[in-house]
Coordinates of C-alpha atoms and ligand atoms in Angstrom, one line a residue:
Chain A
X182 CA 0.0 0.0 0.0
X183 CA 2.5 2.5 1.2
X184 CA 4.9 1.6 -1.5
X185 CA 2.4 2.1 -4.3
X186 CA 1.2 5.4 -2.8
X187 CA 4.8 6.6 -2.9
X188 CA 5.0 5.5 -6.5
X189 CA 1.9 7.5 -7.3
X190 CA 3.2 10.6 -5.7
X191 CA 6.6 10.3 -7.4
X192 CA 4.7 9.9 -10.7
X193 CA 2.7 13.0 -10.1
X194 CA 5.7 15.0 -9.2
X195 CA 7.6 13.9 -12.3
X196 CA 4.7 14.5 -14.6
X197 CA 4.3 18.0 -13.2
X198 CA 8.0 18.7 -13.5
X199 CA 7.9 17.5 -17.0
X200 CA 4.8 19.6 -17.9
X201 CA 6.5 22.7 -16.6
X202 CA 9.9 22.1 -18.2
X203 CA 9.2 20.1 -21.4
X204 CA 10.2 23.1 -23.5
X205 CA 13.7 22.7 -22.1
X206 CA 13.9 19.2 -23.6
X207 CA 12.8 20.5 -27.0
X208 CA 15.3 23.4 -26.9
X209 CA 18.0 21.1 -25.8
X210 CA 17.4 18.6 -28.5
X211 CA 17.4 21.3 -31.2
X212 CA 20.5 22.9 -29.9
X213 CA 22.4 19.6 -29.5
X214 CA 21.5 18.8 -33.1
X215 CA 22.7 22.2 -34.3
X216 CA 26.0 21.9 -32.4
X217 CA 26.4 18.3 -33.7
X218 CA 26.1 19.1 -37.4
X219 CA 28.0 22.4 -37.1
X220 CA 30.9 20.6 -35.5
X221 CA 30.8 17.6 -37.9
X222 CA 30.6 19.8 -41.0
X223 CA 33.3 22.1 -39.7
X224 CA 35.6 19.2 -38.9
X225 CA 35.1 17.8 -42.4
X226 CA 35.7 21.2 -44.1
X227 CA 38.7 22.0 -42.0
X228 CA 40.3 18.7 -43.0
X229 CA 39.4 19.2 -46.6
X230 CA 41.6 22.3 -46.6
X231 CA 43.8 21.6 -43.6
X232 CA 45.1 18.2 -44.7
X233 CA 46.5 19.5 -48.0
X234 CA 48.0 22.5 -46.2
X235 CA 49.6 20.1 -43.7
X236 CA 51.0 18.0 -46.6
X237 CA 52.4 21.2 -48.2
X238 CA 53.9 22.4 -44.9
X239 CA 55.8 19.1 -44.5
X240 CA 56.8 18.3 -48.0
X241 CA 58.1 21.8 -48.9
X242 CA 60.7 21.6 -46.0
X243 CA 64.4 21.5 -46.9
X244 CA 65.3 18.0 -48.2
X245 CA 61.7 16.8 -48.5
X246 CA 60.0 15.7 -51.7
X247 CA 58.6 19.1 -52.7
X248 CA 61.3 21.2 -51.1
X249 CA 60.4 24.9 -51.6
X250 CA 61.8 27.3 -49.1
X251 CA 59.6 30.2 -50.2
X252 CA 56.3 28.3 -50.0
X253 CA 57.2 26.7 -46.7
X254 CA 58.1 30.0 -45.1
X255 CA 55.1 32.0 -46.3
X256 CA 52.6 29.2 -45.4
X257 CA 54.2 28.9 -42.0
X258 CA 53.8 32.6 -41.3
X259 CA 50.2 32.6 -42.4
X260 CA 49.3 29.6 -40.3
X261 CA 51.0 31.0 -37.3
X262 CA 49.4 34.4 -37.7
X263 CA 46.0 32.9 -37.9
X264 CA 46.5 30.7 -34.9
X265 CA 47.7 33.5 -32.8
X266 CA 44.5 35.5 -33.1
X267 CA 42.2 34.6 -30.1
X268 CA 39.0 32.9 -31.5
X269 CA 36.6 35.5 -30.0
X270 CA 38.4 38.2 -31.9
X271 CA 38.7 36.1 -35.0
X272 CA 34.9 35.7 -34.9
X273 CA 34.5 39.4 -35.2
X274 CA 37.2 40.0 -37.7
X275 CA 35.8 37.6 -40.3
X276 CA 32.2 38.9 -40.0
X277 CA 32.5 40.8 -43.3
X278 CA 33.7 37.7 -45.0
X279 CA 31.0 35.6 -43.4
X280 CA 28.3 38.0 -44.7
X281 CA 29.8 37.8 -48.1
X282 CA 29.7 34.0 -48.1
X283 CA 26.4 33.2 -46.4
X284 CA 24.6 36.6 -46.5
X285 CA 24.3 36.9 -42.7
X286 CA 26.5 36.7 -39.6
X287 CA 23.9 35.2 -37.3
X288 CA 22.9 31.6 -37.0
X289 CA 24.5 28.2 -37.3
X290 CA 25.4 28.4 -41.0
X291 CA 27.1 31.7 -40.5
X292 CA 29.1 30.6 -37.5
X293 CA 30.5 27.7 -39.5
X294 CA 32.6 30.1 -41.5
X295 CA 34.8 31.4 -38.7
X296 CA 34.9 28.0 -37.1
X297 CA 36.2 26.4 -40.2
X298 CA 38.6 29.2 -41.0
X299 CA 40.1 29.0 -37.5
X300 CA 40.3 25.2 -37.6
X301 CA 42.1 25.0 -40.9
X302 CA 45.5 26.2 -39.7
X303 CA 45.1 24.1 -36.5
X304 CA 44.5 21.0 -38.6
X305 CA 47.4 21.9 -40.8
X306 CA 49.7 21.9 -37.8
X307 CA 48.2 18.7 -36.4
X308 CA 48.6 16.9 -39.7
X309 CA 52.2 18.2 -40.0
X310 CA 53.0 16.8 -36.6
X311 CA 51.5 13.4 -37.6
X312 CA 53.7 13.3 -40.7
X313 CA 56.8 14.2 -38.8
X314 CA 56.4 11.2 -36.6
X315 CA 57.1 9.0 -39.7
X316 CA 60.6 7.6 -39.8
X317 CA 62.6 9.4 -42.4
X318 CA 64.0 6.1 -43.7
X319 CA 60.6 5.2 -45.1
X320 CA 60.4 8.3 -47.2
X321 CA 63.9 7.8 -48.4
X322 CA 63.2 4.2 -49.2
X323 CA 60.3 5.2 -51.4
X324 CA 62.3 8.0 -53.1
X325 CA 65.2 5.5 -53.8
X326 CA 62.7 3.2 -55.5
X327 CA 61.9 6.0 -57.9
X328 CA 58.7 7.3 -56.3
X329 CA 57.6 10.8 -57.2
X330 CA 56.3 13.3 -54.7
X331 CA 52.7 12.4 -55.2
X332 CA 53.4 8.7 -54.7
X333 CA 55.3 9.5 -51.5
X334 CA 52.4 11.5 -50.1
X335 CA 49.7 9.1 -51.1
X336 CA 51.4 5.8 -50.5
X337 CA 53.8 6.6 -47.6
X338 CA 52.9 9.8 -45.7
X339 CA 49.2 9.5 -45.4
X340 CA 48.8 5.7 -44.8
X341 CA 51.7 5.6 -42.3
X342 CA 50.4 8.6 -40.4
X343 CA 46.7 7.5 -40.4
X344 CA 46.4 6.4 -36.7
X345 CA 47.9 9.7 -35.6
X346 CA 45.7 11.6 -38.1
X347 CA 42.6 9.9 -36.7
X348 CA 43.5 11.0 -33.1
X349 CA 44.0 14.5 -34.5
X350 CA 40.5 14.4 -35.9
X351 CA 39.1 13.7 -32.5
X352 CA 41.1 16.5 -30.9
X353 CA 40.0 18.9 -33.6
X354 CA 36.3 17.9 -33.2
X355 CA 36.5 18.5 -29.4
X356 CA 38.1 21.8 -29.9
X357 CA 35.4 22.7 -32.4
X358 CA 32.7 21.9 -29.8
X359 CA 34.2 24.4 -27.4
X360 CA 34.7 27.0 -30.1
X361 CA 31.2 26.5 -31.4
X362 CA 29.9 27.4 -27.9
X363 CA 31.9 30.6 -28.1
X364 CA 30.4 31.3 -31.5
X365 CA 27.0 30.6 -29.9
X366 CA 27.4 33.6 -27.5
X367 CA 27.5 35.9 -30.4
X368 CA 24.4 34.3 -32.0
X369 CA 26.0 31.3 -33.6
X370 CA 23.2 28.9 -32.5
X371 CA 23.6 25.5 -30.9
X372 CA 24.3 24.7 -27.3
X373 CA 26.3 27.9 -26.8
X374 CA 23.4 30.1 -27.6
X375 CA 21.1 28.1 -25.5
X376 CA 23.4 28.2 -22.4
X377 CA 24.0 31.9 -22.9
X378 CA 20.5 33.2 -23.5
X379 CA 18.6 31.0 -21.1
X380 CA 21.2 29.8 -18.7
X381 CA 23.1 33.1 -18.2
X382 CA 20.8 35.9 -19.1
X383 CA 17.5 34.3 -17.8
X384 CA 19.1 32.5 -14.8
X385 CA 17.7 29.1 -15.9
X386 CA 20.1 26.9 -14.0
X387 CA 18.5 23.8 -15.3
X388 CA 19.4 24.7 -18.9
X389 CA 22.9 25.6 -17.9
X390 CA 23.5 22.3 -16.3
X391 CA 21.7 20.3 -19.0
X392 CA 23.9 21.9 -21.6
X393 CA 27.1 21.1 -19.6
X394 CA 26.0 17.5 -19.3
X395 CA 25.2 17.1 -23.0
X396 CA 28.6 18.7 -23.9
X397 CA 30.5 16.3 -21.5
X398 CA 28.7 13.3 -23.0
X399 CA 29.4 14.5 -26.6
X400 CA 33.1 15.2 -26.0
X401 CA 33.5 11.9 -24.2
X402 CA 31.9 10.0 -27.1
X403 CA 34.1 11.8 -29.7
X404 CA 37.3 10.9 -27.7
X405 CA 36.3 7.3 -27.2
X406 CA 35.4 6.9 -30.8
X407 CA 38.6 8.5 -31.9
X408 CA 40.7 6.3 -29.6
X409 CA 38.9 3.2 -30.8
X410 CA 39.4 4.0 -34.5
X411 CA 43.1 4.9 -34.0
X412 CA 43.6 1.7 -32.0
X413 CA 41.9 -0.3 -34.7
X414 CA 44.1 1.2 -37.4
X415 CA 47.2 0.3 -35.3
X416 CA 46.0 -3.1 -34.3
X417 CA 45.3 -4.1 -37.8
X418 CA 49.1 -3.9 -38.3
X419 CA 49.9 -6.2 -35.4
Chain B
X719 CA 78.6 -2.1 -64.1
X720 CA 79.3 0.7 -61.7
X721 CA 82.0 3.1 -62.5
X722 CA 82.8 5.7 -59.9
X723 CA 85.3 8.4 -60.9
X724 CA 86.8 11.0 -58.7
X725 CA 83.8 11.2 -56.5
X726 CA 84.0 13.9 -53.8
X727 CA 81.2 14.8 -51.4
X728 CA 81.3 17.7 -49.1
X729 CA 78.5 18.3 -46.6
X730 CA 78.0 22.0 -45.8
X731 CA 76.7 22.4 -42.3
X732 CA 76.1 25.5 -40.3
X733 CA 79.4 25.2 -38.5
X734 CA 81.7 23.5 -40.9
X735 CA 82.2 21.7 -44.2
X736 CA 82.6 18.0 -43.8
X737 CA 84.6 16.1 -46.4
X738 CA 82.8 12.8 -46.5
X739 CA 84.2 11.4 -49.7
X740 CA 87.6 12.4 -51.0
X741 CA 88.3 11.7 -54.7
X742 CA 86.9 8.1 -54.6
X743 CA 87.2 6.0 -57.7
X744 CA 85.9 2.4 -57.9
X745 CA 84.8 0.0 -60.5
X746 CA 82.4 -2.8 -59.9
X747 CA 82.1 -5.5 -62.5
X748 CA 78.9 -7.0 -63.7
X749 CA 77.7 -10.0 -61.6
X750 CA 80.2 -9.6 -58.8
X751 CA 79.6 -9.0 -55.1
X752 CA 81.6 -6.0 -54.2
X753 CA 82.1 -5.0 -50.5
X754 CA 83.1 -1.8 -49.0
X755 CA 84.4 -2.0 -45.5
X756 CA 85.2 0.9 -43.2
X757 CA 84.7 2.1 -39.6
X758 CA 81.8 4.2 -38.6
X759 CA 82.0 7.7 -40.1
X760 CA 84.4 6.6 -42.8
X761 CA 81.9 7.6 -45.5
X762 CA 80.3 4.3 -46.5
X763 CA 76.7 5.5 -46.3
X764 CA 77.5 8.6 -48.2
X765 CA 79.1 6.6 -51.0
X766 CA 76.2 4.3 -51.4
X767 CA 73.7 7.1 -51.2
X768 CA 75.5 8.9 -54.0
X769 CA 75.0 5.9 -56.2
X770 CA 71.2 6.4 -56.2
X771 CA 71.6 10.2 -55.8
X772 CA 70.0 10.4 -52.4
X773 CA 73.1 12.6 -51.9
X774 CA 74.2 14.8 -54.7
X775 CA 77.9 14.4 -55.3
X776 CA 80.0 17.6 -55.0
X777 CA 82.3 16.4 -57.8
X778 CA 82.8 13.3 -59.9
X779 CA 80.8 10.9 -62.0
X780 CA 79.0 7.7 -61.3
X781 CA 78.2 5.5 -64.2
X782 CA 75.6 2.8 -63.7
X783 CA 75.3 0.4 -66.6
X784 CA 76.8 3.1 -68.9
X785 CA 74.6 5.9 -67.7
X786 CA 76.0 8.8 -65.7
X787 CA 73.6 9.0 -62.8
X788 CA 74.8 12.4 -61.7
X789 CA 73.7 14.1 -65.0
X790 CA 70.1 12.9 -65.0
X791 CA 67.0 15.2 -64.8
X792 CA 64.4 14.5 -62.1
X793 CA 62.2 12.3 -64.3
X794 CA 65.1 10.3 -65.8
X795 CA 66.5 9.9 -62.3
X796 CA 63.3 8.4 -61.0
X797 CA 63.3 5.9 -63.9
X798 CA 66.9 5.0 -63.3
X799 CA 66.3 4.5 -59.6
X800 CA 63.6 1.9 -60.4
X801 CA 66.5 -0.2 -61.7
X802 CA 68.7 0.3 -58.6
X803 CA 67.5 -1.9 -55.8
X804 CA 68.5 -1.0 -52.2
X805 CA 68.2 -2.7 -48.8
X806 CA 68.7 -1.0 -45.5
X807 CA 69.9 -1.7 -42.0
X808 CA 66.6 -0.6 -40.5
X809 CA 64.6 -2.5 -43.3
X810 CA 62.3 0.5 -43.9
X811 CA 59.2 -1.5 -44.5
X812 CA 55.8 0.3 -44.5
X813 CA 54.0 -0.6 -41.3
X814 CA 50.7 0.2 -43.0
X815 CA 51.1 -2.5 -45.6
X816 CA 51.2 -6.3 -45.5
X817 CA 54.3 -8.2 -46.6
X818 CA 52.6 -8.7 -49.9
X819 CA 51.8 -5.0 -50.4
X820 CA 55.2 -4.0 -49.3
X821 CA 56.8 -6.1 -52.1
X822 CA 54.2 -4.7 -54.5
X823 CA 55.0 -1.1 -53.6
X824 CA 57.8 -0.6 -56.2
X825 CA 55.6 -2.2 -58.8
X826 CA 52.9 0.3 -58.0
X827 CA 55.6 3.0 -58.5
X828 CA 56.5 1.8 -61.9
X829 CA 52.8 1.3 -62.8
X830 CA 52.9 -2.5 -63.5
X831 CA 49.3 -3.8 -64.2
X832 CA 47.7 -5.3 -61.1
X833 CA 47.6 -8.8 -62.4
X834 CA 51.2 -8.9 -63.5
X835 CA 52.2 -7.3 -60.2
X836 CA 50.5 -9.9 -58.2
X837 CA 52.2 -12.7 -60.0
X838 CA 55.5 -11.0 -59.6
X839 CA 55.1 -10.5 -55.9
X840 CA 54.2 -14.2 -55.4
X841 CA 57.2 -15.2 -57.3
X842 CA 59.5 -12.9 -55.2
X843 CA 58.0 -14.1 -51.9
X844 CA 58.6 -17.6 -53.0
X845 CA 62.2 -16.7 -53.8
X846 CA 62.9 -15.3 -50.3
X847 CA 60.9 -18.1 -48.7
X848 CA 58.1 -16.0 -47.2
X849 CA 55.1 -17.1 -49.2
X850 CA 53.3 -18.1 -46.0
X851 CA 53.7 -14.6 -44.6
X852 CA 52.1 -12.7 -47.5
X853 CA 49.1 -11.4 -45.5
X854 CA 51.1 -10.6 -42.3
X855 CA 52.2 -7.1 -41.3
X856 CA 55.9 -6.3 -40.9
X857 CA 55.5 -5.8 -37.2
X858 CA 54.9 -9.5 -36.7
X859 CA 58.1 -10.5 -38.4
X860 CA 61.5 -11.2 -37.0
X861 CA 64.5 -9.1 -38.2
X862 CA 65.7 -11.7 -40.6
X863 CA 62.2 -12.0 -42.1
X864 CA 61.9 -8.3 -42.4
X865 CA 65.2 -8.2 -44.4
X866 CA 63.9 -10.9 -46.6
X867 CA 60.9 -8.7 -47.4
X868 CA 63.3 -5.9 -48.0
X869 CA 65.3 -8.0 -50.4
X870 CA 62.1 -9.1 -52.3
X871 CA 61.0 -5.5 -52.5
X872 CA 64.4 -4.4 -53.8
X873 CA 64.3 -7.1 -56.5
X874 CA 60.7 -6.3 -57.6
X875 CA 61.6 -4.2 -60.6
X876 CA 64.4 -6.4 -61.9
X877 CA 67.2 -4.0 -60.9
X878 CA 70.5 -3.9 -62.6
X879 CA 72.3 -3.5 -59.3
X880 CA 71.5 -4.1 -55.7
X881 CA 72.9 -1.8 -53.1
X882 CA 73.0 -2.9 -49.4
X883 CA 73.6 -0.4 -46.6
X884 CA 74.6 -2.4 -43.6
X885 CA 71.7 -4.8 -44.4
X886 CA 72.8 -7.3 -41.8
X887 CA 74.1 -5.0 -39.1
X888 CA 70.9 -5.2 -37.1
X889 CA 70.8 -9.0 -37.2
X890 CA 72.3 -11.7 -35.1
X891 CA 75.2 -13.8 -36.5
X892 CA 73.0 -16.8 -37.5
X893 CA 70.4 -14.6 -39.2
X894 CA 73.2 -12.7 -40.9
X895 CA 74.5 -15.9 -42.4
X896 CA 71.1 -16.9 -43.8
X897 CA 70.6 -13.4 -45.3
X898 CA 74.1 -13.4 -46.8
X899 CA 73.4 -16.8 -48.2
X900 CA 70.2 -15.5 -49.8
X901 CA 72.1 -12.6 -51.3
X902 CA 74.7 -14.9 -52.7
X903 CA 72.0 -17.3 -54.2
X904 CA 70.3 -14.3 -55.8
X905 CA 73.7 -13.1 -57.1
X906 CA 74.2 -16.5 -58.7
X907 CA 70.7 -17.1 -60.0
X908 CA 70.2 -13.6 -61.5
X909 CA 73.8 -12.7 -62.2
X910 CA 72.9 -9.6 -60.2
X911 CA 75.7 -7.1 -59.3
X912 CA 75.7 -6.4 -55.6
X913 CA 77.4 -3.5 -53.9
X914 CA 77.4 -3.8 -50.1
X915 CA 78.8 -1.7 -47.4
X916 CA 79.6 -3.0 -43.9
X917 CA 81.8 -2.6 -40.9
X918 CA 82.0 -6.3 -40.4
X919 CA 84.8 -8.3 -42.0
X920 CA 82.7 -11.5 -41.6
X921 CA 80.3 -10.2 -44.1
X922 CA 83.1 -9.5 -46.6
X923 CA 84.6 -12.9 -45.9
X924 CA 81.3 -14.8 -46.5
X925 CA 80.1 -13.4 -49.8
X926 CA 82.3 -10.8 -51.4
X927 CA 84.4 -11.3 -54.5
X928 CA 86.2 -8.1 -54.1
X929 CA 86.5 -5.5 -51.4
X930 CA 87.5 -1.9 -51.0
X931 CA 88.7 -0.5 -47.7
X932 CA 87.5 3.0 -46.9
X933 CA 89.0 5.1 -44.2
X934 CA 88.8 8.8 -43.5
X935 CA 86.7 9.4 -46.7
X936 CA 89.3 7.7 -48.9
X937 CA 89.6 4.3 -50.5
X938 CA 92.8 2.9 -49.1
X939 CA 92.9 -0.5 -50.7
X940 CA 91.0 -2.5 -53.3
X941 CA 91.4 -6.1 -54.2
X942 CA 90.4 -9.6 -54.3
X943 CA 89.0 -10.7 -50.9
X944 CA 91.4 -13.6 -50.7
X945 CA 94.4 -11.4 -51.3
X946 CA 93.3 -8.8 -48.9
X947 CA 92.9 -11.5 -46.3
X948 CA 96.2 -13.1 -46.9
X949 CA 98.1 -9.9 -47.5
X950 CA 96.5 -6.7 -46.2
X951 CA 98.6 -3.7 -47.1
X952 CA 97.2 -0.9 -45.0
X953 CA 96.9 -0.6 -41.2
X954 CA 93.1 -0.3 -41.6
X955 CA 92.8 -3.5 -43.6
X956 CA 95.2 -5.3 -41.2
X957 CA 93.1 -4.3 -38.2
X958 CA 89.9 -5.5 -39.8
X959 CA 91.4 -8.8 -40.6
X960 CA 92.9 -9.1 -37.1
X961 CA 89.6 -8.4 -35.6
X962 CA 88.0 -11.5 -37.0
X963 CA 91.0 -13.9 -37.0
X964 CA 91.2 -15.3 -33.6
X965 CA 95.0 -15.4 -33.1
X966 CA 96.4 -16.7 -29.8
X967 CA 98.9 -15.0 -27.7
X968 CA 102.1 -17.2 -27.6
X969 CA 103.3 -15.6 -24.4
X970 CA 100.7 -17.7 -22.6
X971 CA 102.5 -21.0 -23.1
X972 CA 106.0 -20.2 -24.3
X973 CA 107.9 -20.4 -21.0
X974 CA 106.3 -23.6 -19.8
X975 CA 106.8 -25.4 -23.1
X976 CA 110.5 -24.8 -23.6
X977 CA 111.2 -26.0 -20.0
X978 CA 109.3 -29.2 -20.4
X979 CA 111.5 -30.9 -22.9
X980 CA 114.9 -29.5 -22.0
X981 CA 116.9 -32.2 -23.8
X982 CA 115.0 -32.2 -27.1
X983 CA 114.9 -29.4 -29.6
X984 CA 111.6 -27.6 -29.8
X985 CA 110.3 -24.6 -31.8
X986 CA 107.0 -22.7 -31.4
X987 CA 105.7 -21.8 -34.8
X988 CA 102.5 -20.4 -36.3
X989 CA 101.5 -21.8 -39.6
X990 CA 99.2 -19.8 -41.7
X991 CA 97.5 -21.4 -44.7
X992 CA 95.3 -20.3 -47.4
X993 CA 93.7 -22.2 -50.2
X994 CA 94.0 -25.8 -51.2
X995 CA 97.0 -26.7 -49.1
X996 CA 94.9 -26.5 -46.0
X997 CA 93.1 -29.6 -47.2
X998 CA 96.3 -31.6 -47.8
X999 CA 97.6 -33.8 -45.0
X1000 CA 100.9 -31.8 -44.9
X1001 CA 101.3 -31.8 -41.1
X1002 CA 100.9 -35.6 -40.8
X1003 CA 103.3 -36.1 -43.7
X1004 CA 105.8 -33.9 -41.9
X1005 CA 105.5 -35.8 -38.7
X1006 CA 106.2 -39.1 -40.4
X1007 CA 108.9 -37.9 -42.6
X1008 CA 111.1 -36.0 -40.1
X1009 CA 110.3 -37.9 -37.0
X1010 CA 109.0 -34.9 -35.1
X1011 CA 106.1 -34.4 -32.7
X1012 CA 103.7 -31.7 -33.4
X1013 CA 101.9 -30.4 -30.3
X1014 CA 98.9 -28.4 -31.4
X1015 CA 98.4 -25.4 -29.1
X1016 CA 95.9 -23.4 -31.0
X1017 CA 94.1 -23.6 -34.3
X1018 CA 91.7 -21.6 -36.3
X1019 CA 90.3 -22.4 -39.7
X1020 CA 87.8 -20.3 -41.6
X1021 CA 86.5 -20.0 -45.0
X1022 CA 86.9 -16.9 -47.2
X1023 CA 84.6 -17.4 -50.2
X1024 CA 84.7 -21.1 -49.8
X1025 CA 88.5 -21.1 -49.6
X1026 CA 90.0 -22.5 -46.4
X1027 CA 91.9 -19.9 -44.5
X1028 CA 93.4 -20.1 -41.1
X1029 CA 96.3 -20.7 -38.8
X1030 CA 97.7 -23.3 -36.5
X1031 CA 100.1 -22.8 -33.6
X1032 CA 102.3 -25.8 -33.2
X1033 CA 105.2 -26.8 -31.1
X1034 CA 107.6 -28.9 -33.1
X1035 CA 109.6 -31.3 -30.9
X1036 CA 112.4 -33.5 -32.2
X1037 CA 116.0 -33.4 -33.3
X1038 CA 117.3 -30.0 -34.3
X1039 CA 117.7 -30.9 -37.9
X1040 CA 114.3 -32.7 -38.0
X1041 CA 112.6 -29.5 -36.7
X1042 CA 114.5 -27.2 -39.1
X1043 CA 113.7 -29.4 -42.1
X1044 CA 110.1 -29.7 -41.0
X1045 CA 109.8 -26.0 -41.2
X1046 CA 111.2 -25.7 -44.6
X1047 CA 109.0 -28.6 -45.7
X1048 CA 105.9 -26.7 -44.6
X1049 CA 107.1 -23.6 -46.5
X1050 CA 107.8 -25.7 -49.6
X1051 CA 104.2 -26.8 -49.4
X1052 CA 102.9 -23.2 -49.6
X1053 CA 102.4 -22.6 -46.0
X1054 CA 103.4 -19.4 -44.3
X1055 CA 105.5 -19.9 -41.2
X1056 CA 106.2 -17.5 -38.3
X1057 CA 108.5 -18.5 -35.6
X1058 CA 107.2 -17.3 -32.2
Ligands
ADP355 N1 73.6 14.7 -43.9 C1 74.8 15.0 -43.4 N2 75.2 16.2 -43.1 C2 76.4 16.5 -42.6 N3 77.3 15.5 -42.4 C3 77.0 14.3 -42.7 C4 75.8 13.9 -43.2 N4 75.8 12.6 -43.4 C5 77.0 12.1 -43.0 N5 77.8 13.2 -42.6 C6 79.1 13.0 -42.1 O1 79.9 12.5 -43.1 C7 80.8 11.5 -42.6 C8 80.6 10.2 -43.2 O2 79.4 9.7 -42.8 P1 78.7 8.3 -43.3 O3 78.8 8.3 -44.8 O4 77.4 8.2 -42.7 O5 79.7 7.3 -42.7 P2 79.5 5.7 -42.4 O6 78.3 5.2 -43.2 O7 80.8 5.1 -43.0 O8 79.4 5.5 -41.0 C9 80.7 11.6 -41.1 O9 81.6 12.4 -40.6 C10 79.3 12.1 -40.9 O10 79.2 12.8 -39.7
MG356 MG1 76.5 4.3 -42.3

């Protein structure tokens, strides 16, 4: 008797709570989805451009297959310059460009422009580091068999660095989650906007904490997935 | 097959210029196994890396099968490199590829059609005895197996020459022997010219036809392996030979021996032999003929390119004339005698 009464009371409480706060669930679901696709698309785009840049950064170094001092130096300077601008300033700096590309500077599509632009040089450096872990002897072996630069890149550099590149993708994705929240504060959409407008400006603690929990779970999942995929790429070789 | 003339290589570094090769000239004949031996830092790797232009020579010319490698343009050089096989001390196999795909790698570079490439790889793996490891990744192989893959890969495009940069230096002696045997078999089967560099005289001894001794960026001595072994001219060559020939120290037993047979005449000698005479029963003939005893104190026999080579420390005991005549008898039979 007592037990079932308890259950009924609990039920009523929960229902009431849900009725009051169901809009939170909807907002949260929409915002999570926005963040998710923003981050995934930005990661993909930043690799589309960052990977080739990383390849160029490495292969134009002295003694490498596309040795070119001038290209290497200039690209290095550009990459470093972009990376030294704090993201929050970068966001504002590229607003004219964002407007040019998507017609507005507000919303998820608009915030993908600065996110991708900021991630590209980061990715280029990550990829560069992955390539530099490869034993130089492997590259020399390929060259001494008569491989051209393209063959060295496609058959040695990228496949050999793959596990390390996969880990880099996970790190980039996680960074983009946090940067996307920053973009959210200036109207970029997703979980950042939600947390800022409801959690901060309207003192909705519940929203704040729900956002934090969703972000933790999301980042956790990305890292675990990244580790798993990298481990699989390595284990395949054992 | 390889004709190196006045090859000089200077490395320009931030602090200094390093003369790594100083006016090196060498000629390697078609089908021979030519060894270059030298201590660490002598310039061996630089020399071998110049032959496939991984290093650009400062001066000099390198003809490979009648073509001066140093004058080629990028595209021509890539084509020429496809015909120069090379194996490395650290194997340099791709960890992202199976054994099969590692051997296929140079065939992909030359653009051999997939079907023909597959057949070629199977044939090569069979040749190096690794057909059962085709689907395995290099990480699962022993050092010797890795080098076999390296050899198969180096032979994929039917090279005119095979270069070997300390290919057995990371291997244990037994594995080294099996890899050297494989190289020798390949040399015979394919009449492939092999140029190898090493710091280990054992490698030279086991498979080389001719050897060059490199020291301080210069070639000090070139010759037939047997003649370098029996008659090294330079201190460098002598020390390399000494290092592998396990000679005894006569001081250890000299005093005791002479005392023991005070009344009889005795002599401590070291007999060095090379070639066929080692196989003849010269010592036993001597014992019978001159009525002497031969007390064997130390012996060492080795093979240099299948020719017996070694020395024997003997104490000859008998009459004075018997011992003296025994010694001339040994000399007459082509043995080299040193009285200790
Ligand atoms: N890339 C390089 N830059 C500068 N000096 C080098 C380079 N490679 C080799 N050397 C120098 O050239 C000399 C010969 O080296 P190397 O050919 O590697 O000798 P070995 O293979 O006989 O040990 C050494 O003094 C070495 O330090
Ligand atoms: Mg070396």
